Amino acid sequence: MNIIDQRYLDGANRYCTEPCLLSILDLGHPAPYSASDMQRLRTSLKTALPGLRQGRSLIGVVGDDVDAPGRGLQLARLIQSVAIELHRLTGDEVMMGFVGGVPKMPGRYRLILPFRCGTVANAALNLAIGLVGALLDGKEIPLAAGLAELRGIAAAGMPSQQSVLIAA
């Protein structure tokens, strides 16, 4: 699993009415994991991220039948949900995202993550891919350290309350 293309889209665009991060995720194969792998992953994620919204924040799922067996869409949706939850844990309330299959490119998915700070969105997505990949491989990932780093990026990229008050 890796990001093969990524762009920051400012303002209203084809996918969102606010700035967002457009990423193309390559799963490496249209159906890289079995149903039992996915169930084990979901269980592990519930333990690691109790606040995970499990896809309820996703809109506009396009490109595959969600219930079709052997498709990577479920994994792409789960990665998007994890990225949204990680982003939310930095204090930025991201409420929606978009996942769609890339036409004529099996195993590749378009992920849209709205943001206030693009650097945080990018870091959250990379942490989500690392977390999901590690859990699928049966490895532990130091999530607390990853979240601390993500929060540091958010703190550095967002204006503080004091500077906002001074600017007003």
Short mmCIF file of N, CA and C in Angstrom, two decimals:
data_model
loop_
_atom_site.label_atom_id
_atom_site.label_comp_id
_atom_site.label_asym_id
_atom_site.label_seq_id
_atom_site.Cartn_x
_atom_site.Cartn_y
_atom_site.Cartn_z
N MET A 1 0.84 -1.18 0.00
CA MET A 1 0.00 0.00 0.00
C MET A 1 0.88 1.23 0.00
N ASN A 2 0.64 2.09 -0.98
CA ASN A 2 1.37 3.35 -0.98
C ASN A 2 0.64 4.41 -1.80
N ILE A 3 0.98 5.65 -1.49
CA ILE A 3 0.42 6.79 -2.21
C ILE A 3 1.27 6.99 -3.47
N ILE A 4 0.62 6.97 -4.63
CA ILE A 4 1.37 7.15 -5.88
C ILE A 4 1.22 8.54 -6.48
N ASP A 5 0.23 9.28 -6.00
CA ASP A 5 0.04 10.66 -6.47
C ASP A 5 -0.71 11.41 -5.38
N GLN A 6 -0.40 12.69 -5.26
CA GLN A 6 -1.04 13.48 -4.22
C GLN A 6 -1.04 14.94 -4.62
N ARG A 7 -2.18 15.61 -4.35
CA ARG A 7 -2.31 17.03 -4.67
C ARG A 7 -3.13 17.73 -3.61
N TYR A 8 -2.77 18.97 -3.33
CA TYR A 8 -3.57 19.82 -2.46
C TYR A 8 -4.49 20.63 -3.36
N LEU A 9 -5.79 20.58 -3.09
CA LEU A 9 -6.76 21.34 -3.87
C LEU A 9 -7.30 22.46 -3.00
N ASP A 10 -7.06 23.71 -3.41
CA ASP A 10 -7.51 24.87 -2.64
C ASP A 10 -8.94 25.23 -2.98
N GLY A 11 -9.68 25.68 -1.99
CA GLY A 11 -11.04 26.16 -2.20
C GLY A 11 -11.97 25.10 -2.73
N ALA A 12 -13.13 25.56 -3.21
CA ALA A 12 -14.13 24.64 -3.75
C ALA A 12 -13.56 23.95 -4.98
N ASN A 13 -13.82 22.66 -5.09
CA ASN A 13 -13.30 21.88 -6.21
C ASN A 13 -14.30 20.79 -6.55
N ARG A 14 -13.94 19.93 -7.42
CA ARG A 14 -14.82 18.87 -7.90
C ARG A 14 -15.27 17.91 -6.80
N TYR A 15 -14.45 17.76 -5.75
CA TYR A 15 -14.72 16.78 -4.71
C TYR A 15 -15.29 17.36 -3.43
N CYS A 16 -15.05 18.65 -3.20
CA CYS A 16 -15.36 19.21 -1.89
C CYS A 16 -15.55 20.72 -2.02
N THR A 17 -16.30 21.31 -1.09
CA THR A 17 -16.50 22.75 -1.10
C THR A 17 -15.43 23.50 -0.33
N GLU A 18 -14.47 22.76 0.22
CA GLU A 18 -13.37 23.36 0.98
C GLU A 18 -12.05 22.75 0.53
N PRO A 19 -10.93 23.30 0.96
CA PRO A 19 -9.64 22.73 0.57
C PRO A 19 -9.55 21.26 0.99
N CYS A 20 -8.88 20.46 0.17
CA CYS A 20 -8.76 19.04 0.49
C CYS A 20 -7.47 18.47 -0.10
N LEU A 21 -7.12 17.32 0.43
CA LEU A 21 -5.97 16.58 -0.04
C LEU A 21 -6.48 15.44 -0.91
N LEU A 22 -6.07 15.41 -2.17
CA LEU A 22 -6.43 14.34 -3.10
C LEU A 22 -5.24 13.39 -3.19
N SER A 23 -5.47 12.14 -2.83
CA SER A 23 -4.41 11.14 -2.87
C SER A 23 -4.87 9.94 -3.67
N ILE A 24 -3.96 9.35 -4.44
CA ILE A 24 -4.24 8.10 -5.14
C ILE A 24 -3.50 7.01 -4.38
N LEU A 25 -4.26 6.09 -3.82
CA LEU A 25 -3.72 4.98 -3.03
C LEU A 25 -3.65 3.74 -3.91
N ASP A 26 -2.49 3.14 -3.98
CA ASP A 26 -2.31 1.88 -4.72
C ASP A 26 -2.21 0.77 -3.69
N LEU A 27 -3.16 -0.13 -3.70
CA LEU A 27 -3.16 -1.26 -2.76
C LEU A 27 -2.22 -2.37 -3.21
N GLY A 28 -1.71 -2.28 -4.42
CA GLY A 28 -0.79 -3.29 -4.92
C GLY A 28 -1.49 -4.43 -5.64
N HIS A 29 -2.79 -4.54 -5.46
CA HIS A 29 -3.58 -5.60 -6.07
C HIS A 29 -5.04 -5.29 -5.77
N PRO A 30 -5.96 -5.64 -6.66
CA PRO A 30 -7.37 -5.33 -6.40
C PRO A 30 -7.92 -5.96 -5.12
N ALA A 31 -7.43 -7.11 -4.72
CA ALA A 31 -7.96 -7.80 -3.54
C ALA A 31 -6.81 -8.35 -2.69
N PRO A 32 -6.08 -7.46 -2.01
CA PRO A 32 -4.87 -7.91 -1.33
C PRO A 32 -5.10 -8.69 -0.03
N TYR A 33 -6.28 -8.59 0.57
CA TYR A 33 -6.50 -9.22 1.87
C TYR A 33 -7.82 -9.97 1.90
N SER A 34 -7.86 -11.03 2.69
CA SER A 34 -9.06 -11.87 2.80
C SER A 34 -10.07 -11.24 3.76
N ALA A 35 -11.26 -11.82 3.79
CA ALA A 35 -12.31 -11.35 4.71
C ALA A 35 -11.88 -11.53 6.15
N SER A 36 -11.18 -12.61 6.46
CA SER A 36 -10.73 -12.82 7.85
C SER A 36 -9.65 -11.80 8.22
N ASP A 37 -8.77 -11.43 7.27
CA ASP A 37 -7.78 -10.39 7.53
C ASP A 37 -8.48 -9.06 7.84
N MET A 38 -9.51 -8.75 7.07
CA MET A 38 -10.23 -7.50 7.27
C MET A 38 -10.95 -7.48 8.62
N GLN A 39 -11.51 -8.61 9.02
CA GLN A 39 -12.19 -8.67 10.32
C GLN A 39 -11.17 -8.50 11.46
N ARG A 40 -10.02 -9.13 11.33
CA ARG A 40 -8.96 -9.00 12.33
C ARG A 40 -8.49 -7.54 12.39
N LEU A 41 -8.38 -6.90 11.23
CA LEU A 41 -7.97 -5.50 11.16
C LEU A 41 -8.99 -4.61 11.87
N ARG A 42 -10.27 -4.82 11.60
CA ARG A 42 -11.31 -4.00 12.24
C ARG A 42 -11.28 -4.15 13.76
N THR A 43 -11.08 -5.38 14.23
CA THR A 43 -11.00 -5.62 15.67
C THR A 43 -9.80 -4.90 16.27
N SER A 44 -8.66 -4.99 15.62
CA SER A 44 -7.45 -4.31 16.10
C SER A 44 -7.62 -2.80 16.11
N LEU A 45 -8.27 -2.27 15.07
CA LEU A 45 -8.47 -0.82 14.99
C LEU A 45 -9.42 -0.32 16.07
N LYS A 46 -10.44 -1.12 16.41
CA LYS A 46 -11.36 -0.72 17.48
C LYS A 46 -10.62 -0.61 18.81
N THR A 47 -9.63 -1.47 19.01
CA THR A 47 -8.82 -1.41 20.23
C THR A 47 -7.88 -0.21 20.19
N ALA A 48 -7.22 0.00 19.07
CA ALA A 48 -6.23 1.08 18.94
C ALA A 48 -6.87 2.46 18.90
N LEU A 49 -8.02 2.57 18.22
CA LEU A 49 -8.71 3.86 18.05
C LEU A 49 -10.18 3.71 18.42
N PRO A 50 -10.51 3.75 19.70
CA PRO A 50 -11.90 3.53 20.12
C PRO A 50 -12.90 4.51 19.52
N GLY A 51 -12.45 5.69 19.13
CA GLY A 51 -13.36 6.68 18.57
C GLY A 51 -13.56 6.56 17.07
N LEU A 52 -12.99 5.54 16.47
CA LEU A 52 -13.08 5.39 15.02
C LEU A 52 -14.53 5.35 14.57
N ARG A 53 -14.84 6.16 13.60
CA ARG A 53 -16.23 6.28 13.15
C ARG A 53 -16.61 5.24 12.12
N GLN A 54 -15.70 4.40 11.75
CA GLN A 54 -15.94 3.26 10.86
C GLN A 54 -16.72 3.60 9.60
N GLY A 55 -16.29 4.63 8.92
CA GLY A 55 -16.86 4.92 7.61
C GLY A 55 -18.11 5.75 7.62
N ARG A 56 -18.67 6.06 8.78
CA ARG A 56 -19.88 6.87 8.80
C ARG A 56 -19.61 8.28 8.28
N SER A 57 -18.35 8.69 8.30
CA SER A 57 -18.00 10.03 7.86
C SER A 57 -17.71 10.07 6.36
N LEU A 58 -17.83 8.95 5.68
CA LEU A 58 -17.54 8.92 4.25
C LEU A 58 -18.78 9.21 3.43
N ILE A 59 -18.59 9.98 2.37
CA ILE A 59 -19.67 10.21 1.43
C ILE A 59 -19.16 9.91 0.04
N GLY A 60 -20.07 9.72 -0.87
CA GLY A 60 -19.69 9.60 -2.27
C GLY A 60 -18.81 8.43 -2.61
N VAL A 61 -19.08 7.25 -2.03
CA VAL A 61 -18.28 6.08 -2.38
C VAL A 61 -18.63 5.69 -3.81
N VAL A 62 -17.64 5.70 -4.69
CA VAL A 62 -17.86 5.49 -6.12
C VAL A 62 -16.84 4.50 -6.65
N GLY A 63 -17.23 3.69 -7.64
CA GLY A 63 -16.24 2.93 -8.37
C GLY A 63 -16.28 1.44 -8.17
N ASP A 64 -16.87 0.94 -7.13
CA ASP A 64 -16.99 -0.49 -6.87
C ASP A 64 -18.27 -0.74 -6.10
N ASP A 65 -18.71 -1.97 -6.15
CA ASP A 65 -19.82 -2.38 -5.31
C ASP A 65 -19.24 -2.63 -3.92
N VAL A 66 -19.75 -1.93 -2.91
CA VAL A 66 -19.20 -2.03 -1.55
C VAL A 66 -19.22 -3.46 -1.04
N ASP A 67 -20.25 -4.23 -1.39
CA ASP A 67 -20.39 -5.59 -0.87
C ASP A 67 -19.73 -6.66 -1.74
N ALA A 68 -19.13 -6.25 -2.85
CA ALA A 68 -18.53 -7.24 -3.74
C ALA A 68 -17.32 -7.90 -3.07
N PRO A 69 -17.29 -9.23 -3.05
CA PRO A 69 -16.14 -9.90 -2.44
C PRO A 69 -14.89 -9.71 -3.29
N GLY A 70 -13.76 -9.69 -2.63
CA GLY A 70 -12.49 -9.61 -3.35
C GLY A 70 -12.15 -8.24 -3.87
N ARG A 71 -12.75 -7.19 -3.33
CA ARG A 71 -12.46 -5.83 -3.78
C ARG A 71 -11.64 -5.10 -2.72
N GLY A 72 -10.87 -4.14 -3.15
CA GLY A 72 -10.06 -3.36 -2.22
C GLY A 72 -10.76 -2.15 -1.66
N LEU A 73 -12.00 -1.88 -2.12
CA LEU A 73 -12.71 -0.68 -1.68
C LEU A 73 -12.88 -0.65 -0.17
N GLN A 74 -13.18 -1.80 0.44
CA GLN A 74 -13.35 -1.82 1.89
C GLN A 74 -12.08 -1.38 2.60
N LEU A 75 -10.94 -1.83 2.13
CA LEU A 75 -9.67 -1.44 2.73
C LEU A 75 -9.40 0.05 2.51
N ALA A 76 -9.66 0.54 1.31
CA ALA A 76 -9.48 1.97 1.03
C ALA A 76 -10.39 2.81 1.93
N ARG A 77 -11.63 2.39 2.10
CA ARG A 77 -12.57 3.11 2.97
C ARG A 77 -12.08 3.10 4.41
N LEU A 78 -11.54 1.97 4.85
CA LEU A 78 -11.06 1.86 6.21
C LEU A 78 -9.84 2.77 6.43
N ILE A 79 -8.94 2.81 5.49
CA ILE A 79 -7.78 3.71 5.59
C ILE A 79 -8.25 5.16 5.67
N GLN A 80 -9.22 5.51 4.84
CA GLN A 80 -9.77 6.88 4.87
C GLN A 80 -10.38 7.18 6.23
N SER A 81 -11.13 6.23 6.80
CA SER A 81 -11.75 6.43 8.11
C SER A 81 -10.70 6.61 9.20
N VAL A 82 -9.64 5.82 9.13
CA VAL A 82 -8.56 5.94 10.12
C VAL A 82 -7.88 7.30 9.97
N ALA A 83 -7.63 7.74 8.75
CA ALA A 83 -7.01 9.06 8.53
C ALA A 83 -7.89 10.17 9.09
N ILE A 84 -9.20 10.06 8.88
CA ILE A 84 -10.12 11.07 9.40
C ILE A 84 -10.10 11.06 10.93
N GLU A 85 -10.10 9.88 11.54
CA GLU A 85 -10.06 9.80 13.00
C GLU A 85 -8.75 10.36 13.55
N LEU A 86 -7.62 10.02 12.93
CA LEU A 86 -6.33 10.56 13.37
C LEU A 86 -6.31 12.07 13.23
N HIS A 87 -6.83 12.56 12.14
CA HIS A 87 -6.91 14.01 11.92
C HIS A 87 -7.78 14.65 12.99
N ARG A 88 -8.89 14.01 13.32
CA ARG A 88 -9.80 14.51 14.36
C ARG A 88 -9.10 14.57 15.71
N LEU A 89 -8.24 13.60 15.99
CA LEU A 89 -7.54 13.55 17.27
C LEU A 89 -6.52 14.68 17.43
N THR A 90 -6.21 15.41 16.36
CA THR A 90 -5.34 16.57 16.47
C THR A 90 -6.12 17.81 16.88
N GLY A 91 -7.44 17.69 16.94
CA GLY A 91 -8.28 18.82 17.31
C GLY A 91 -9.01 19.44 16.14
N ASP A 92 -8.81 18.94 14.94
CA ASP A 92 -9.49 19.45 13.75
C ASP A 92 -10.65 18.51 13.45
N GLU A 93 -11.85 18.99 13.55
CA GLU A 93 -13.03 18.15 13.39
C GLU A 93 -13.36 17.92 11.92
N VAL A 94 -12.69 16.95 11.31
CA VAL A 94 -12.96 16.56 9.94
C VAL A 94 -14.17 15.63 9.97
N MET A 95 -15.17 15.94 9.21
CA MET A 95 -16.42 15.17 9.29
C MET A 95 -16.72 14.32 8.07
N MET A 96 -16.02 14.51 6.99
CA MET A 96 -16.37 13.75 5.79
C MET A 96 -15.15 13.48 4.95
N GLY A 97 -15.32 12.58 4.04
CA GLY A 97 -14.28 12.25 3.09
C GLY A 97 -14.92 11.61 1.87
N PHE A 98 -14.13 11.32 0.89
CA PHE A 98 -14.61 10.70 -0.35
C PHE A 98 -13.64 9.60 -0.72
N VAL A 99 -14.17 8.47 -1.14
CA VAL A 99 -13.35 7.37 -1.64
C VAL A 99 -13.95 6.92 -2.96
N GLY A 100 -13.12 6.76 -3.96
CA GLY A 100 -13.60 6.27 -5.24
C GLY A 100 -12.54 5.47 -5.95
N GLY A 101 -12.97 4.43 -6.63
CA GLY A 101 -12.04 3.64 -7.44
C GLY A 101 -11.57 4.45 -8.63
N VAL A 102 -10.31 4.30 -9.00
CA VAL A 102 -9.78 4.97 -10.18
C VAL A 102 -10.17 4.13 -11.39
N PRO A 103 -10.90 4.71 -12.35
CA PRO A 103 -11.36 3.93 -13.50
C PRO A 103 -10.22 3.24 -14.25
N LYS A 104 -10.45 1.99 -14.62
CA LYS A 104 -9.53 1.17 -15.41
C LYS A 104 -8.18 0.95 -14.74
N MET A 105 -8.13 1.10 -13.41
CA MET A 105 -6.90 0.88 -12.65
C MET A 105 -7.24 0.08 -11.40
N PRO A 106 -7.40 -1.23 -11.53
CA PRO A 106 -7.75 -2.05 -10.37
C PRO A 106 -6.72 -1.90 -9.25
N GLY A 107 -7.24 -1.79 -8.03
CA GLY A 107 -6.37 -1.68 -6.87
C GLY A 107 -5.94 -0.27 -6.54
N ARG A 108 -6.43 0.71 -7.31
CA ARG A 108 -6.09 2.11 -7.04
C ARG A 108 -7.37 2.87 -6.68
N TYR A 109 -7.24 3.70 -5.63
CA TYR A 109 -8.40 4.42 -5.10
C TYR A 109 -8.05 5.87 -4.85
N ARG A 110 -9.03 6.72 -5.16
CA ARG A 110 -8.90 8.15 -4.93
C ARG A 110 -9.44 8.42 -3.52
N LEU A 111 -8.61 9.03 -2.67
CA LEU A 111 -9.02 9.39 -1.31
C LEU A 111 -9.01 10.90 -1.19
N ILE A 112 -10.09 11.45 -0.66
CA ILE A 112 -10.20 12.89 -0.46
C ILE A 112 -10.32 13.16 1.03
N LEU A 113 -9.46 14.04 1.54
CA LEU A 113 -9.48 14.39 2.95
C LEU A 113 -9.52 15.91 3.08
N PRO A 114 -10.69 16.49 3.43
CA PRO A 114 -10.75 17.93 3.66
C PRO A 114 -9.84 18.32 4.83
N PHE A 115 -9.36 19.56 4.83
CA PHE A 115 -8.44 19.96 5.88
C PHE A 115 -8.50 21.44 6.16
N ARG A 116 -7.97 21.81 7.32
CA ARG A 116 -7.65 23.20 7.62
C ARG A 116 -6.16 23.42 7.41
N CYS A 117 -5.38 22.37 7.64
CA CYS A 117 -3.93 22.42 7.44
C CYS A 117 -3.53 21.19 6.61
N GLY A 118 -3.08 21.42 5.39
CA GLY A 118 -2.75 20.32 4.49
C GLY A 118 -1.64 19.43 5.00
N THR A 119 -0.68 19.99 5.73
CA THR A 119 0.41 19.20 6.28
C THR A 119 -0.11 18.16 7.27
N VAL A 120 -1.10 18.56 8.06
CA VAL A 120 -1.71 17.63 9.04
C VAL A 120 -2.47 16.53 8.30
N ALA A 121 -3.22 16.90 7.27
CA ALA A 121 -3.97 15.90 6.49
C ALA A 121 -3.02 14.87 5.88
N ASN A 122 -1.92 15.33 5.32
CA ASN A 122 -0.94 14.45 4.71
C ASN A 122 -0.32 13.52 5.76
N ALA A 123 0.07 14.08 6.90
CA ALA A 123 0.67 13.28 7.96
C ALA A 123 -0.33 12.27 8.53
N ALA A 124 -1.60 12.67 8.66
CA ALA A 124 -2.63 11.76 9.17
C ALA A 124 -2.84 10.59 8.20
N LEU A 125 -2.85 10.87 6.92
CA LEU A 125 -3.03 9.81 5.93
C LEU A 125 -1.84 8.85 5.94
N ASN A 126 -0.63 9.39 6.01
CA ASN A 126 0.55 8.52 6.06
C ASN A 126 0.58 7.67 7.32
N LEU A 127 0.19 8.25 8.46
CA LEU A 127 0.12 7.48 9.70
C LEU A 127 -0.95 6.40 9.59
N ALA A 128 -2.09 6.72 8.97
CA ALA A 128 -3.16 5.74 8.79
C ALA A 128 -2.70 4.56 7.94
N ILE A 129 -2.00 4.84 6.86
CA ILE A 129 -1.49 3.76 5.99
C ILE A 129 -0.50 2.90 6.76
N GLY A 130 0.40 3.54 7.52
CA GLY A 130 1.37 2.80 8.32
C GLY A 130 0.70 1.94 9.39
N LEU A 131 -0.31 2.50 10.06
CA LEU A 131 -1.03 1.77 11.10
C LEU A 131 -1.77 0.58 10.52
N VAL A 132 -2.52 0.80 9.46
CA VAL A 132 -3.29 -0.29 8.84
C VAL A 132 -2.35 -1.37 8.30
N GLY A 133 -1.29 -0.97 7.63
CA GLY A 133 -0.32 -1.93 7.10
C GLY A 133 0.32 -2.76 8.20
N ALA A 134 0.71 -2.12 9.29
CA ALA A 134 1.33 -2.84 10.41
C ALA A 134 0.35 -3.83 11.03
N LEU A 135 -0.88 -3.39 11.24
CA LEU A 135 -1.88 -4.28 11.85
C LEU A 135 -2.20 -5.46 10.93
N LEU A 136 -2.25 -5.24 9.63
CA LEU A 136 -2.49 -6.35 8.70
C LEU A 136 -1.33 -7.35 8.71
N ASP A 137 -0.12 -6.85 8.96
CA ASP A 137 1.05 -7.72 9.03
C ASP A 137 1.24 -8.33 10.42
N GLY A 138 0.32 -8.01 11.34
CA GLY A 138 0.41 -8.56 12.69
C GLY A 138 1.48 -7.90 13.55
N LYS A 139 1.86 -6.69 13.19
CA LYS A 139 2.90 -5.96 13.93
C LYS A 139 2.26 -4.88 14.79
N GLU A 140 2.98 -4.48 15.80
CA GLU A 140 2.57 -3.36 16.64
C GLU A 140 3.15 -2.08 16.06
N ILE A 141 2.43 -1.01 16.21
CA ILE A 141 2.93 0.29 15.79
C ILE A 141 2.83 1.22 16.99
N PRO A 142 3.85 2.04 17.22
CA PRO A 142 3.78 2.96 18.37
C PRO A 142 2.81 4.11 18.07
N LEU A 143 1.51 3.84 18.23
CA LEU A 143 0.48 4.81 17.89
C LEU A 143 0.60 6.07 18.74
N ALA A 144 0.91 5.93 20.01
CA ALA A 144 1.02 7.11 20.88
C ALA A 144 2.11 8.06 20.35
N ALA A 145 3.23 7.51 19.94
CA ALA A 145 4.31 8.35 19.39
C ALA A 145 3.87 8.99 18.07
N GLY A 146 3.18 8.22 17.23
CA GLY A 146 2.68 8.77 15.96
C GLY A 146 1.68 9.88 16.18
N LEU A 147 0.78 9.70 17.16
CA LEU A 147 -0.20 10.74 17.47
C LEU A 147 0.48 11.98 18.04
N ALA A 148 1.48 11.78 18.89
CA ALA A 148 2.20 12.92 19.45
C ALA A 148 2.88 13.72 18.33
N GLU A 149 3.49 13.03 17.38
CA GLU A 149 4.12 13.71 16.25
C GLU A 149 3.08 14.43 15.41
N LEU A 150 1.95 13.79 15.18
CA LEU A 150 0.87 14.40 14.40
C LEU A 150 0.33 15.65 15.09
N ARG A 151 0.16 15.58 16.40
CA ARG A 151 -0.30 16.75 17.15
C ARG A 151 0.73 17.87 17.11
N GLY A 152 2.01 17.52 17.12
CA GLY A 152 3.07 18.52 16.99
C GLY A 152 3.02 19.21 15.64
N ILE A 153 2.78 18.45 14.60
CA ILE A 153 2.65 19.02 13.26
C ILE A 153 1.45 19.96 13.22
N ALA A 154 0.34 19.53 13.84
CA ALA A 154 -0.87 20.36 13.88
C ALA A 154 -0.60 21.66 14.65
N ALA A 155 0.09 21.55 15.78
CA ALA A 155 0.38 22.75 16.58
C ALA A 155 1.28 23.72 15.82
N ALA A 156 2.23 23.20 15.07
CA ALA A 156 3.14 24.05 14.31
C ALA A 156 2.45 24.68 13.10
N GLY A 157 1.46 23.98 12.53
CA GLY A 157 0.80 24.45 11.31
C GLY A 157 -0.43 25.29 11.53
N MET A 158 -0.97 25.28 12.74
CA MET A 158 -2.19 26.03 13.04
C MET A 158 -1.85 27.26 13.86
N PRO A 159 -2.47 28.39 13.59
CA PRO A 159 -2.22 29.56 14.43
C PRO A 159 -2.77 29.32 15.83
N SER A 160 -2.06 29.82 16.82
CA SER A 160 -2.53 29.65 18.19
C SER A 160 -3.71 30.58 18.44
N GLN A 161 -4.47 30.30 19.49
CA GLN A 161 -5.61 31.13 19.84
C GLN A 161 -5.15 32.57 20.11
N GLN A 162 -3.99 32.70 20.76
CA GLN A 162 -3.49 34.02 21.10
C GLN A 162 -3.18 34.83 19.85
N SER A 163 -2.53 34.22 18.85
CA SER A 163 -2.20 34.96 17.64
C SER A 163 -3.44 35.31 16.84
N VAL A 164 -4.48 34.48 16.92
CA VAL A 164 -5.73 34.77 16.24
C VAL A 164 -6.39 35.98 16.89
N LEU A 165 -6.34 36.05 18.23
CA LEU A 165 -6.94 37.18 18.94
C LEU A 165 -6.19 38.47 18.65
N ILE A 166 -4.88 38.40 18.55
CA ILE A 166 -4.09 39.59 18.26
C ILE A 166 -4.37 40.09 16.86
N ALA A 167 -4.52 39.14 15.91
CA ALA A 167 -4.78 39.52 14.51
C ALA A 167 -6.15 40.16 14.35
N ALA A 168 -7.10 39.79 15.19
CA ALA A 168 -8.46 40.33 15.09
C ALA A 168 -8.46 41.73 15.62
#
